[in-house]
Short mmCIF file of C-alpha atoms in Angstrom, two decimals:
data_model
loop_
_atom_site.label_atom_id
_atom_site.label_comp_id
_atom_site.label_asym_id
_atom_site.label_seq_id
_atom_site.Cartn_x
_atom_site.Cartn_y
_atom_site.Cartn_z
CA MET A 1 28.68 217.83 99.31
CA PRO A 2 26.63 214.61 99.16
CA ALA A 3 24.77 213.81 95.94
CA SER A 4 21.05 214.40 95.75
CA PRO A 5 18.80 211.33 95.69
CA SER A 6 18.14 211.77 91.96
CA THR A 7 21.84 212.09 91.18
CA ALA A 8 22.66 209.03 93.28
CA ARG A 9 20.01 207.01 91.44
CA ALA A 10 21.37 208.10 88.05
CA LEU A 11 24.91 207.17 89.05
CA ASN A 12 23.82 203.79 90.38
CA ASP A 13 21.81 203.07 87.23
CA ARG A 14 24.73 203.97 84.98
CA LEU A 15 27.10 201.80 87.02
CA ALA A 16 24.78 198.81 86.81
CA LEU A 17 24.26 199.24 83.08
CA ARG A 18 28.00 199.51 82.44
CA LEU A 19 28.53 196.28 84.34
CA LEU A 20 25.82 194.54 82.34
CA GLN A 21 27.49 195.83 79.16
CA GLN A 22 30.91 194.56 80.18
CA GLU A 23 30.01 191.33 81.96
CA GLY A 24 26.84 190.25 80.19
CA PRO A 25 23.70 189.10 82.05
CA LEU A 26 23.93 189.24 85.85
CA THR A 27 21.71 188.36 88.79
CA ALA A 28 20.65 190.93 91.35
CA GLY A 29 23.02 189.25 93.79
CA GLN A 30 25.93 189.61 91.38
CA LEU A 31 25.08 193.26 90.81
CA LYS A 32 25.09 193.77 94.55
CA GLN A 33 28.51 192.16 94.84
CA LEU A 34 30.04 194.06 91.92
CA THR A 35 28.59 197.48 92.76
CA GLY A 36 28.90 197.31 96.53
CA LEU A 37 25.36 198.65 96.85
CA SER A 38 22.85 197.40 99.38
CA ARG A 39 20.28 194.78 98.48
CA PRO A 40 17.32 197.25 98.64
CA THR A 41 19.19 199.74 96.45
CA VAL A 42 19.94 197.07 93.84
CA ALA A 43 16.31 195.88 93.90
CA ASP A 44 15.19 199.46 93.37
CA LEU A 45 17.47 200.08 90.41
CA VAL A 46 16.55 196.76 88.79
CA ASP A 47 12.85 197.69 88.98
CA ARG A 48 13.60 201.18 87.66
CA LEU A 49 15.69 200.00 84.70
CA THR A 50 13.21 197.28 83.83
CA ALA A 51 10.34 199.77 83.79
CA SER A 52 12.43 202.06 81.55
CA GLY A 53 12.85 199.30 78.96
CA LEU A 54 16.64 199.21 79.36
CA ILE A 55 17.00 195.77 80.94
CA THR A 56 14.89 192.63 81.00
CA VAL A 57 14.97 189.11 82.35
CA VAL A 58 16.98 186.98 79.90
CA GLY A 59 17.13 183.70 81.80
CA GLU A 60 18.06 182.10 85.09
CA SER A 61 21.40 181.86 86.78
CA GLY A 62 21.60 178.07 86.87
CA GLU A 63 23.37 178.24 90.22
CA GLN A 64 23.21 175.17 92.43
CA ARG A 65 21.04 176.44 95.24
CA ARG A 66 17.88 175.62 97.09
CA GLY A 67 14.68 177.15 95.89
CA PRO A 68 14.08 178.86 92.56
CA ASN A 69 17.04 179.99 90.48
CA ALA A 70 17.87 183.69 90.49
CA LYS A 71 16.76 185.75 87.50
CA LEU A 72 19.41 186.91 85.07
CA TYR A 73 19.06 190.49 83.87
CA GLY A 74 20.53 191.75 80.63
CA ILE A 75 20.49 194.91 78.54
CA VAL A 76 17.69 195.10 75.99
CA ALA A 77 20.02 194.92 73.00
CA ASP A 78 17.49 196.07 70.41
CA ARG A 79 16.57 199.15 72.43
CA ALA A 80 18.45 201.08 69.74
CA LEU A 81 20.31 200.35 66.53
CA LEU A 82 23.70 201.89 65.76
CA ALA A 83 25.49 202.45 62.47
CA ALA A 84 29.22 202.77 61.85
CA LEU A 85 30.81 204.02 58.63
CA ASP A 86 34.38 203.77 57.39
CA VAL A 87 34.60 206.42 54.68
CA ARG A 88 37.48 205.92 52.27
CA THR A 89 38.61 207.73 49.17
CA GLU A 90 37.38 204.85 47.05
CA GLY A 91 34.13 203.98 48.85
CA VAL A 92 32.23 203.35 52.07
CA PHE A 93 31.93 200.38 54.45
CA VAL A 94 28.87 200.23 56.72
CA LEU A 95 27.74 198.05 59.57
CA VAL A 96 24.70 198.21 61.82
CA SER A 97 24.64 196.72 65.31
CA ASP A 98 22.43 196.55 68.36
CA LEU A 99 23.10 198.32 71.63
CA VAL A 100 25.54 195.71 72.92
CA GLY A 101 27.55 195.68 69.70
CA ARG A 102 26.17 192.59 67.98
CA VAL A 103 26.54 193.15 64.23
CA LEU A 104 23.22 192.78 62.45
CA ALA A 105 24.00 193.91 58.91
CA GLU A 106 26.91 195.01 56.75
CA ALA A 107 27.19 196.78 53.40
CA SER A 108 29.81 198.39 51.23
CA VAL A 109 29.78 200.43 48.06
CA PRO A 110 32.66 201.41 45.79
CA ILE A 111 32.67 205.04 44.69
CA GLY A 112 34.80 205.93 41.70
CA PRO A 113 36.98 209.03 41.51
CA ASP A 114 34.85 210.42 38.68
CA ALA A 115 31.60 210.30 40.65
CA GLY A 116 30.22 213.75 41.37
CA THR A 117 29.50 214.90 44.90
CA GLY A 118 25.73 214.36 44.64
CA PRO A 119 25.82 210.85 43.14
CA ALA A 120 28.60 209.78 45.50
CA VAL A 121 26.66 210.91 48.56
CA GLU A 122 23.52 209.16 47.30
CA GLN A 123 25.42 205.89 46.88
CA ALA A 124 26.81 206.11 50.41
CA VAL A 125 23.46 207.00 51.97
CA ALA A 126 21.76 204.19 50.07
CA ALA A 127 24.25 201.72 51.57
CA VAL A 128 23.44 202.97 55.08
CA GLU A 129 19.70 202.77 54.51
CA SER A 130 20.00 199.27 53.05
CA ALA A 131 21.97 198.00 56.03
CA ALA A 132 19.57 199.68 58.44
CA LYS A 133 16.57 198.03 56.80
CA GLU A 134 18.23 194.63 56.90
CA ALA A 135 19.08 195.07 60.57
CA GLY A 136 15.57 196.24 61.40
CA ALA A 137 14.14 193.13 59.79
CA MET A 138 16.39 191.00 61.97
CA GLY A 139 15.59 192.81 65.20
CA ALA A 140 12.65 192.37 67.55
CA PRO A 141 9.35 194.08 66.72
CA PRO A 142 8.42 197.30 68.52
CA ARG A 143 7.15 196.95 72.03
CA GLU A 144 4.19 198.80 73.36
CA GLY A 145 5.11 202.14 74.84
CA VAL A 146 8.60 202.25 73.27
CA ARG A 147 8.95 204.95 70.63
CA ALA A 148 10.99 204.50 67.42
CA TRP A 149 12.09 201.00 68.29
CA GLY A 150 14.55 199.60 65.76
CA THR A 151 15.45 202.93 64.12
CA LEU A 152 19.03 204.18 63.99
CA HIS A 153 19.81 205.97 67.21
CA THR A 154 23.44 206.98 66.58
CA VAL A 155 25.65 207.00 63.48
CA GLY A 156 29.43 207.12 63.90
CA ILE A 157 31.54 208.07 60.87
CA GLY A 158 35.28 207.62 60.48
CA ALA A 159 36.86 209.65 57.68
CA PRO A 160 40.30 210.90 56.68
CA GLY A 161 41.07 214.57 57.21
CA LEU A 162 40.85 217.15 59.97
CA ILE A 163 37.88 217.42 62.31
CA ASP A 164 37.12 220.92 63.55
CA PRO A 165 37.23 220.62 67.37
CA ALA A 166 34.75 223.48 67.75
CA THR A 167 32.03 222.22 65.40
CA GLY A 168 32.82 218.53 65.02
CA ASP A 169 32.62 218.92 61.24
CA LEU A 170 35.04 217.52 58.69
CA ARG A 171 37.18 220.35 57.40
CA ASP A 172 37.86 220.91 53.72
CA SER A 173 41.11 219.12 52.93
CA ALA A 174 43.00 219.12 49.66
CA GLY A 175 43.26 215.73 48.03
CA LEU A 176 40.10 214.32 49.62
CA PRO A 177 36.82 213.88 47.73
CA ALA A 178 34.29 216.67 48.21
CA TRP A 179 31.52 214.18 48.96
CA HIS A 180 33.17 213.29 52.28
CA ARG A 181 32.18 216.64 53.76
CA SER A 182 28.61 216.40 52.46
CA LEU A 183 27.90 212.88 53.70
CA ALA A 184 27.32 213.65 57.40
CA ALA A 185 24.92 216.51 56.69
CA THR A 186 22.94 214.41 54.22
CA LEU A 187 22.70 211.50 56.64
CA GLN A 188 21.45 213.84 59.36
CA GLU A 189 18.83 215.15 56.96
CA ARG A 190 17.68 211.67 55.93
CA LEU A 191 17.79 210.33 59.50
CA PRO A 192 16.44 213.24 61.56
CA GLY A 193 16.03 211.10 64.66
CA ALA A 194 19.63 209.89 64.66
CA ARG A 195 22.70 211.50 66.18
CA VAL A 196 25.37 211.69 63.47
CA THR A 197 28.99 212.29 64.51
CA VAL A 198 32.27 212.35 62.55
CA GLU A 199 35.75 211.48 63.82
CA ASN A 200 39.16 211.19 62.18
CA GLU A 201 39.71 207.62 61.01
CA THR A 202 43.09 207.18 62.68
CA ASN A 203 41.73 208.39 66.01
CA LEU A 204 38.96 205.82 65.80
CA ALA A 205 41.47 203.09 64.96
CA ALA A 206 43.47 204.02 68.07
CA LEU A 207 40.36 203.80 70.26
CA ALA A 208 39.59 200.36 68.85
CA GLU A 209 43.16 199.14 69.41
CA GLN A 210 43.03 200.46 72.98
CA ARG A 211 39.71 198.81 73.78
CA GLU A 212 39.99 195.55 71.85
CA GLY A 213 43.33 195.36 70.06
CA ALA A 214 47.08 195.60 70.43
CA ALA A 215 47.08 198.43 73.01
CA ARG A 216 44.64 197.01 75.55
CA ASP A 217 47.26 197.18 78.30
CA ARG A 218 48.44 200.70 77.43
CA ASP A 219 47.06 204.05 78.51
CA THR A 220 49.81 205.92 76.64
CA PHE A 221 50.75 204.95 73.09
CA VAL A 222 50.84 206.18 69.51
CA LEU A 223 49.09 204.44 66.64
CA LEU A 224 50.95 204.83 63.35
CA TRP A 225 48.41 204.23 60.60
CA LEU A 226 49.87 202.62 57.47
CA GLY A 227 47.24 202.14 54.80
CA HIS A 228 46.23 204.01 51.66
CA GLY A 229 47.60 207.07 53.44
CA VAL A 230 49.50 207.51 56.66
CA GLY A 231 48.58 209.16 59.94
CA ALA A 232 49.06 208.93 63.67
CA ALA A 233 46.82 209.01 66.71
CA VAL A 234 48.10 210.02 70.12
CA VAL A 235 46.70 208.58 73.36
CA LEU A 236 48.23 210.03 76.53
CA ASP A 237 47.13 208.96 80.00
CA GLY A 238 44.13 207.19 78.53
CA ARG A 239 42.88 210.22 76.60
CA LEU A 240 42.88 210.78 72.86
CA ARG A 241 44.66 214.05 72.06
CA ARG A 242 43.37 216.03 69.09
CA GLY A 243 45.37 219.25 69.29
CA ALA A 244 44.33 222.91 69.00
CA SER A 245 43.02 222.56 65.43
CA GLY A 246 42.18 218.86 65.48
CA GLY A 247 45.30 218.02 63.51
CA THR A 248 47.34 215.98 65.97
CA GLY A 249 48.89 213.10 64.09
CA GLU A 250 48.96 214.50 60.55
CA ILE A 251 52.31 212.79 60.17
CA GLY A 252 51.98 212.45 56.41
CA PHE A 253 53.14 216.08 56.22
CA LEU A 254 56.27 215.42 58.29
CA PRO A 255 59.38 216.43 56.32
CA VAL A 256 61.72 213.45 56.08
CA PRO A 257 64.96 212.55 54.31
CA GLY A 258 64.68 210.42 51.20
CA THR A 259 62.25 212.60 49.25
CA ALA A 260 62.98 215.19 46.56
CA THR A 261 60.72 217.95 47.85
CA LEU A 262 59.14 219.30 50.99
CA PRO A 263 55.42 218.97 51.74
CA SER A 264 53.21 222.04 51.56
CA GLY A 265 50.18 223.21 53.47
CA THR A 266 47.92 221.62 50.86
CA ASP A 267 49.92 218.62 49.71
CA CYS A 268 51.78 215.97 51.71
CA ALA A 269 53.87 214.91 48.69
CA GLY A 270 57.48 215.04 49.81
CA GLY A 271 56.54 214.22 53.39
CA PHE A 272 56.40 210.96 55.33
CA HIS A 273 53.44 209.95 53.15
CA SER A 274 55.76 209.77 50.14
CA LEU A 275 57.85 207.11 51.88
CA THR A 276 55.21 204.95 53.55
CA GLY A 277 51.86 205.55 51.82
CA ALA A 278 50.36 202.62 49.91
CA ALA A 279 51.61 203.81 46.53
CA ALA A 280 55.15 204.16 47.87
CA VAL A 281 55.06 200.69 49.46
CA VAL A 282 53.82 199.07 46.24
CA ALA A 283 56.46 200.95 44.22
CA LEU A 284 59.16 199.79 46.64
CA ALA A 285 58.01 196.18 46.27
CA ALA A 286 58.16 196.51 42.49
CA GLU A 287 61.64 198.02 42.74
CA TYR A 288 62.77 194.86 44.51
CA GLY A 289 61.18 192.65 41.90
CA LEU A 290 58.43 191.40 44.19
CA PRO A 291 54.90 190.65 42.96
CA THR A 292 52.74 193.74 43.15
CA PRO A 293 48.96 194.21 43.14
CA ALA A 294 47.06 195.96 40.39
CA ALA A 295 45.78 198.68 42.73
CA PRO A 296 48.31 200.68 44.80
CA ASP A 297 45.86 201.15 47.67
CA GLY A 298 45.87 200.04 51.30
CA PRO A 299 44.74 196.44 50.69
CA GLY A 300 47.11 196.19 47.72
CA ALA A 301 50.11 197.38 49.73
CA ALA A 302 49.15 194.99 52.53
CA GLU A 303 49.07 192.13 50.03
CA ALA A 304 52.63 192.96 48.92
CA VAL A 305 53.90 193.20 52.50
CA ARG A 306 52.17 190.01 53.58
CA ALA A 307 53.74 188.11 50.69
CA ALA A 308 57.17 189.52 51.53
CA VAL A 309 56.82 188.49 55.18
CA ALA A 310 55.93 184.92 54.20
CA TRP A 311 58.78 184.82 51.70
CA ALA A 312 61.33 186.23 54.15
CA GLU A 313 60.20 183.84 56.85
CA LYS A 314 60.74 180.87 54.57
CA ALA A 315 64.16 182.15 53.60
CA GLY A 316 65.00 182.89 57.25
CA GLU A 317 66.21 186.39 56.38
CA ALA A 318 65.32 189.81 57.71
CA ALA A 319 68.35 190.88 59.69
CA ALA A 320 68.43 194.55 60.51
CA GLU A 321 70.64 197.02 58.66
CA PRO A 322 71.87 200.38 59.95
CA VAL A 323 69.75 203.35 58.93
CA ALA A 324 71.33 206.54 57.70
CA GLU A 325 71.25 209.64 59.85
CA PRO A 326 69.99 212.94 58.39
CA GLY A 327 72.58 214.22 55.97
CA GLY A 328 73.69 210.75 54.91
CA ALA A 329 75.87 209.85 57.90
CA VAL A 330 75.70 206.21 58.82
CA PRO A 331 75.82 205.06 62.47
CA ALA A 332 78.70 202.87 63.52
CA PRO A 333 78.04 199.15 63.46
CA MET A 334 76.12 197.90 66.47
CA GLU A 335 75.72 194.46 67.90
CA ARG A 336 72.96 192.85 69.87
CA ALA A 337 72.03 189.40 71.02
CA SER A 338 69.97 187.13 68.86
CA ALA A 339 66.25 187.58 69.20
CA ARG A 340 63.35 185.34 68.48
CA VAL A 341 60.65 187.28 66.70
CA PRO A 342 57.23 185.70 66.07
CA VAL A 343 56.15 186.02 62.48
CA ALA A 344 52.67 187.08 61.45
CA GLY A 345 50.91 185.81 58.37
CA PRO A 346 49.54 182.53 57.04
CA VAL A 347 52.81 180.59 57.44
CA ALA A 348 53.28 181.45 61.10
CA GLU A 349 49.59 181.05 61.90
CA ALA A 350 49.53 177.59 60.40
CA SER A 351 52.71 176.27 61.95
CA GLY A 352 53.32 178.47 64.97
CA ALA A 353 56.90 178.84 63.76
CA VAL A 354 59.08 181.77 64.72
CA TRP A 355 61.76 183.50 62.76
CA GLU A 356 65.20 183.31 64.29
CA ALA A 357 67.05 186.59 63.79
CA GLY A 358 70.78 186.09 63.94
CA PRO A 359 73.17 188.52 65.60
CA VAL A 360 72.72 191.91 63.98
CA THR A 361 76.17 193.33 63.28
CA GLY A 362 77.73 195.70 60.82
CA PRO A 363 80.05 194.06 58.29
CA SER A 364 83.75 194.04 59.02
CA GLY A 365 84.29 196.74 56.40
CA ALA A 366 82.32 199.90 55.73
CA VAL A 367 78.62 199.93 56.58
CA PRO A 368 76.25 199.71 53.56
CA VAL A 369 74.52 202.93 52.60
CA ALA A 370 71.00 202.90 53.99
CA SER A 371 67.96 203.28 51.84
CA LEU A 372 66.77 206.68 52.91
CA VAL A 373 69.60 208.85 51.59
CA ALA A 374 68.58 210.86 48.55
CA ARG A 375 70.83 212.74 46.20
CA PRO A 376 69.91 216.30 45.20
CA GLY A 377 67.00 216.17 42.79
CA GLU A 378 66.50 212.43 43.26
CA ALA A 379 62.95 211.50 44.16
CA TRP A 380 63.67 207.81 44.73
CA PRO A 381 65.63 206.66 47.80
CA ARG A 382 69.09 205.30 47.05
CA ARG A 383 70.03 201.73 47.79
CA ALA A 384 72.60 199.17 46.78
CA ALA A 385 72.05 196.90 43.78
CA LEU A 386 69.97 193.79 44.36
CA GLY A 387 71.41 190.34 44.48
CA ALA A 388 70.61 187.51 42.17
CA GLY A 389 67.08 186.25 41.91
CA PRO A 390 63.82 188.23 41.73
CA GLY A 391 64.57 191.88 41.25
CA ALA A 392 68.00 191.45 39.69
CA GLY A 393 68.55 193.66 36.68
CA ALA A 394 65.60 195.90 37.60
CA GLU A 395 65.57 199.47 36.40
CA ARG A 396 64.25 202.42 38.38
CA PRO A 397 62.09 205.17 36.91
CA ASP A 398 65.12 207.50 36.79
CA GLY A 399 66.94 205.17 34.40
CA THR A 400 69.22 203.57 36.96
CA ASP A 401 70.14 200.01 36.03
CA LEU A 402 70.31 198.32 39.41
CA GLU A 403 72.16 195.30 38.09
CA ALA A 404 74.79 197.19 36.13
CA GLY A 405 75.12 199.92 38.72
CA THR A 406 74.72 202.73 36.20
CA GLY A 407 72.48 205.76 35.98
CA PRO A 408 71.83 208.87 38.05
CA GLY A 409 70.86 207.03 41.22
CA ALA A 410 73.21 204.08 41.05
CA VAL A 411 75.07 202.99 44.16
CA THR A 412 77.84 200.53 43.37
CA ALA A 413 79.00 197.81 45.71
CA ALA A 414 82.20 199.70 46.33
CA ALA A 415 80.42 202.95 47.12
CA SER A 416 78.00 201.22 49.48
CA GLY A 417 80.74 199.37 51.29
CA GLU A 418 79.54 196.00 50.09
CA GLY A 419 82.65 193.87 49.95
CA PRO A 420 82.98 190.16 49.35
CA GLU A 421 81.31 189.36 52.68
CA THR A 422 78.21 191.45 52.01
CA GLY A 423 78.16 191.58 48.23
CA ARG A 424 75.25 191.20 45.91
CA THR A 425 75.23 187.44 45.92
CA GLY A 426 76.08 187.00 49.60
CA ALA A 427 73.87 186.12 52.52
CA GLY A 428 71.03 188.42 53.42
CA GLN A 429 70.32 189.45 49.84
CA ASP A 430 66.87 187.88 49.50
CA PRO A 431 64.74 190.62 47.87
CA ALA A 432 61.79 190.11 50.22
CA ALA A 433 64.02 190.50 53.28
CA ARG A 434 65.72 193.54 51.78
CA PHE A 435 62.35 195.07 50.95
CA LEU A 436 61.19 194.62 54.55
CA ARG A 437 64.39 196.11 55.93
CA VAL A 438 64.09 199.18 53.72
CA LEU A 439 60.40 199.55 54.60
CA ALA A 440 61.31 199.35 58.29
CA ASP A 441 63.94 202.05 57.71
CA ARG A 442 61.31 204.31 56.21
CA ILE A 443 58.75 203.72 58.94
CA ALA A 444 61.33 204.24 61.66
CA VAL A 445 62.20 207.73 60.40
CA GLY A 446 58.65 208.96 61.08
CA ALA A 447 58.25 206.91 64.25
CA ALA A 448 61.49 208.30 65.65
CA SER A 449 60.18 211.85 65.35
CA VAL A 450 57.05 210.91 67.27
CA VAL A 451 59.04 209.08 69.93
CA ALA A 452 61.45 211.99 70.41
CA VAL A 453 58.61 214.42 71.09
CA LEU A 454 56.08 212.28 73.00
CA ASP A 455 58.02 209.37 74.52
CA PRO A 456 54.92 207.14 74.32
CA GLY A 457 56.70 203.92 75.25
CA CYS A 458 54.66 202.02 72.67
CA VAL A 459 54.01 202.47 68.96
CA VAL A 460 51.34 200.35 67.26
CA LEU A 461 51.75 199.84 63.51
CA GLY A 462 48.15 200.03 62.40
CA GLY A 463 46.22 199.93 59.16
CA GLU A 464 46.33 197.19 56.57
CA VAL A 465 50.10 197.43 56.08
CA GLY A 466 50.89 197.45 59.81
CA GLN A 467 48.83 194.33 60.36
CA ALA A 468 50.25 192.60 57.28
CA GLY A 469 53.82 193.23 58.45
CA GLY A 470 53.02 191.54 61.73
CA ALA A 471 55.58 190.97 64.44
CA LEU A 472 58.38 190.69 61.88
CA LEU A 473 58.04 194.23 60.54
CA ALA A 474 57.29 195.58 64.02
CA GLY A 475 60.47 193.97 65.32
CA LEU A 476 62.55 195.50 62.56
CA VAL A 477 61.13 198.96 63.26
CA GLU A 478 61.73 198.53 66.98
CA GLU A 479 65.35 197.59 66.32
CA ARG A 480 65.85 200.75 64.29
CA LEU A 481 64.24 202.92 66.95
CA ARG A 482 66.54 201.36 69.53
CA ARG A 483 69.50 202.52 67.48
CA MET A 484 68.12 205.97 66.75
CA SER A 485 66.72 206.97 70.13
CA PRO A 486 67.64 206.60 73.82
CA LEU A 487 63.93 206.32 74.65
CA VAL A 488 62.81 202.71 75.09
CA THR A 489 59.88 202.09 72.76
CA GLU A 490 58.02 198.87 72.13
CA VAL A 491 56.65 198.45 68.62
CA ARG A 492 53.60 196.23 68.12
CA ALA A 493 51.64 195.15 65.09
CA SER A 494 47.96 195.99 64.92
CA SER A 495 45.62 193.13 65.71
CA LEU A 496 42.66 194.83 64.01
CA GLY A 497 44.27 196.19 60.84
CA GLY A 498 42.01 198.02 58.41
CA ALA A 499 38.92 196.94 60.36
CA ALA A 500 39.95 199.15 63.28
CA VAL A 501 38.29 202.26 61.84
CA LEU A 502 34.90 200.61 61.51
CA ARG A 503 35.24 199.03 64.93
CA GLY A 504 36.24 202.35 66.47
CA ALA A 505 33.29 204.10 64.85
CA LEU A 506 30.95 201.47 66.29
CA LEU A 507 32.46 201.71 69.77
CA THR A 508 32.10 205.49 69.69
CA ALA A 509 28.50 205.31 68.49
CA ARG A 510 27.65 202.75 71.16
CA GLU A 511 29.20 204.85 73.90
CA ARG A 512 27.31 207.98 72.86
CA ALA A 513 24.03 206.13 72.58
CA GLN A 514 24.48 204.55 75.98
CA ASP A 515 25.36 207.88 77.55
CA GLU A 516 21.89 209.07 76.60
CA LEU A 517 19.90 205.89 77.01
CA PHE A 518 21.52 204.90 80.29
CA ALA A 519 20.27 208.05 81.97
CA PRO A 520 16.61 207.23 82.83
CA PRO A 521 14.32 210.20 83.33
CA GLU A 522 14.00 211.42 86.88
CA ARG A 523 10.96 210.47 88.87
CA PRO A 524 8.59 213.25 89.89
CA GLY A 525 9.70 214.91 93.09
CA GLY A 526 13.47 214.22 92.47
#
């Protein structure tokens, strides 16, 4: 059944506006070429969108042609202002942009764990209002006949936790501050003209990576978020999958080897979070004698990983080690050809150097015990004693002397299969490289579960830690997945890192605002 004239006009208008959003200012001739519409139809829609205040003349084409230059039409960027929020346990980050995504103002506010719900919400709302006022001062003044010009049209919020698919509200989750659930309602009350929406932070990060980051060429992939906490977002056939209860990707609760307990319905301790959350990453770095940040949060863990990557790159070490199978069994030694893996971080960015990974083989004797095997009642993963240098002689919280090989969790060189060729002072014992190998082991355990169920073909290591690990950590994880699974899976480092949540919230807010604004009212008579 053919579309009615009004429906056809709406579709044509939306198509033209999307092109102007993607391509920037265009002439009527370019719109005709890109849309395939007739010249009269394009002239009609340009007049209609201009009268609606959605597009305006922004210049001339500058084409070499006889006669006057063609007019360039562009979206009226300040037709509406958008706000995006990245809500974290320790505070809020805010940015305000115009309709085409140009950032006009930014703000952030730390919120301590002792702040009550009311004061915490007030601090967050004040940050939004401050950024909105700054952006409004930077924007164009109201135009005659345009209502509420410069006010916030849409607010997109990214927050940890489960989003109820029926209501769109943030569900009550143990371990998360109570003020998170109150923030959206308060913002809607303070900004009655705005449309306030909430989305899971990892889902927003995946959308940003798909649109502008590491997954731009993928319509099926999984984002593994590695930051203060851990999570996953699943994109299949170009669509974000949320699950029946909105909990797709709550991988922090995944039971894994290497922890002393199992997670519960209200606490992810003992799950994948206990191996790869920020606190666990910082603790692992300290266990290997590496410099650690004061705060065991996402940025702090990323700092530790970034330093380890730079250190390992300088030392030229990060060869893969076998990872233990569930129950403690160790795969037989495997060999592969040498691979050149680009290294992320300041060193690689400055020099363009790449890390040369030598042939990855098991030693001629027994294979070393991998890091993820835990003894009964042992909360800390086992590993062999460190070599000389930073980390030597360290002691674990359970009393194990890693240098002497004594204590409840000690693994001696003999027990681990470390002979003269792979002993504690041999090659490959740099603590930064060992730390990265063990971290890759841990990440691969969770990633392998996702790969086995979904076969996404691509896993993006997101969040601050995923970005800090760069191509080096991604390559190590990919190597482990290759050994653990028959399903070919590419592992990539995030290109957006911790900023992906805020960017995803902005993209979502922009899309929702445009869906409404890009549908001009019908003319009388249809």
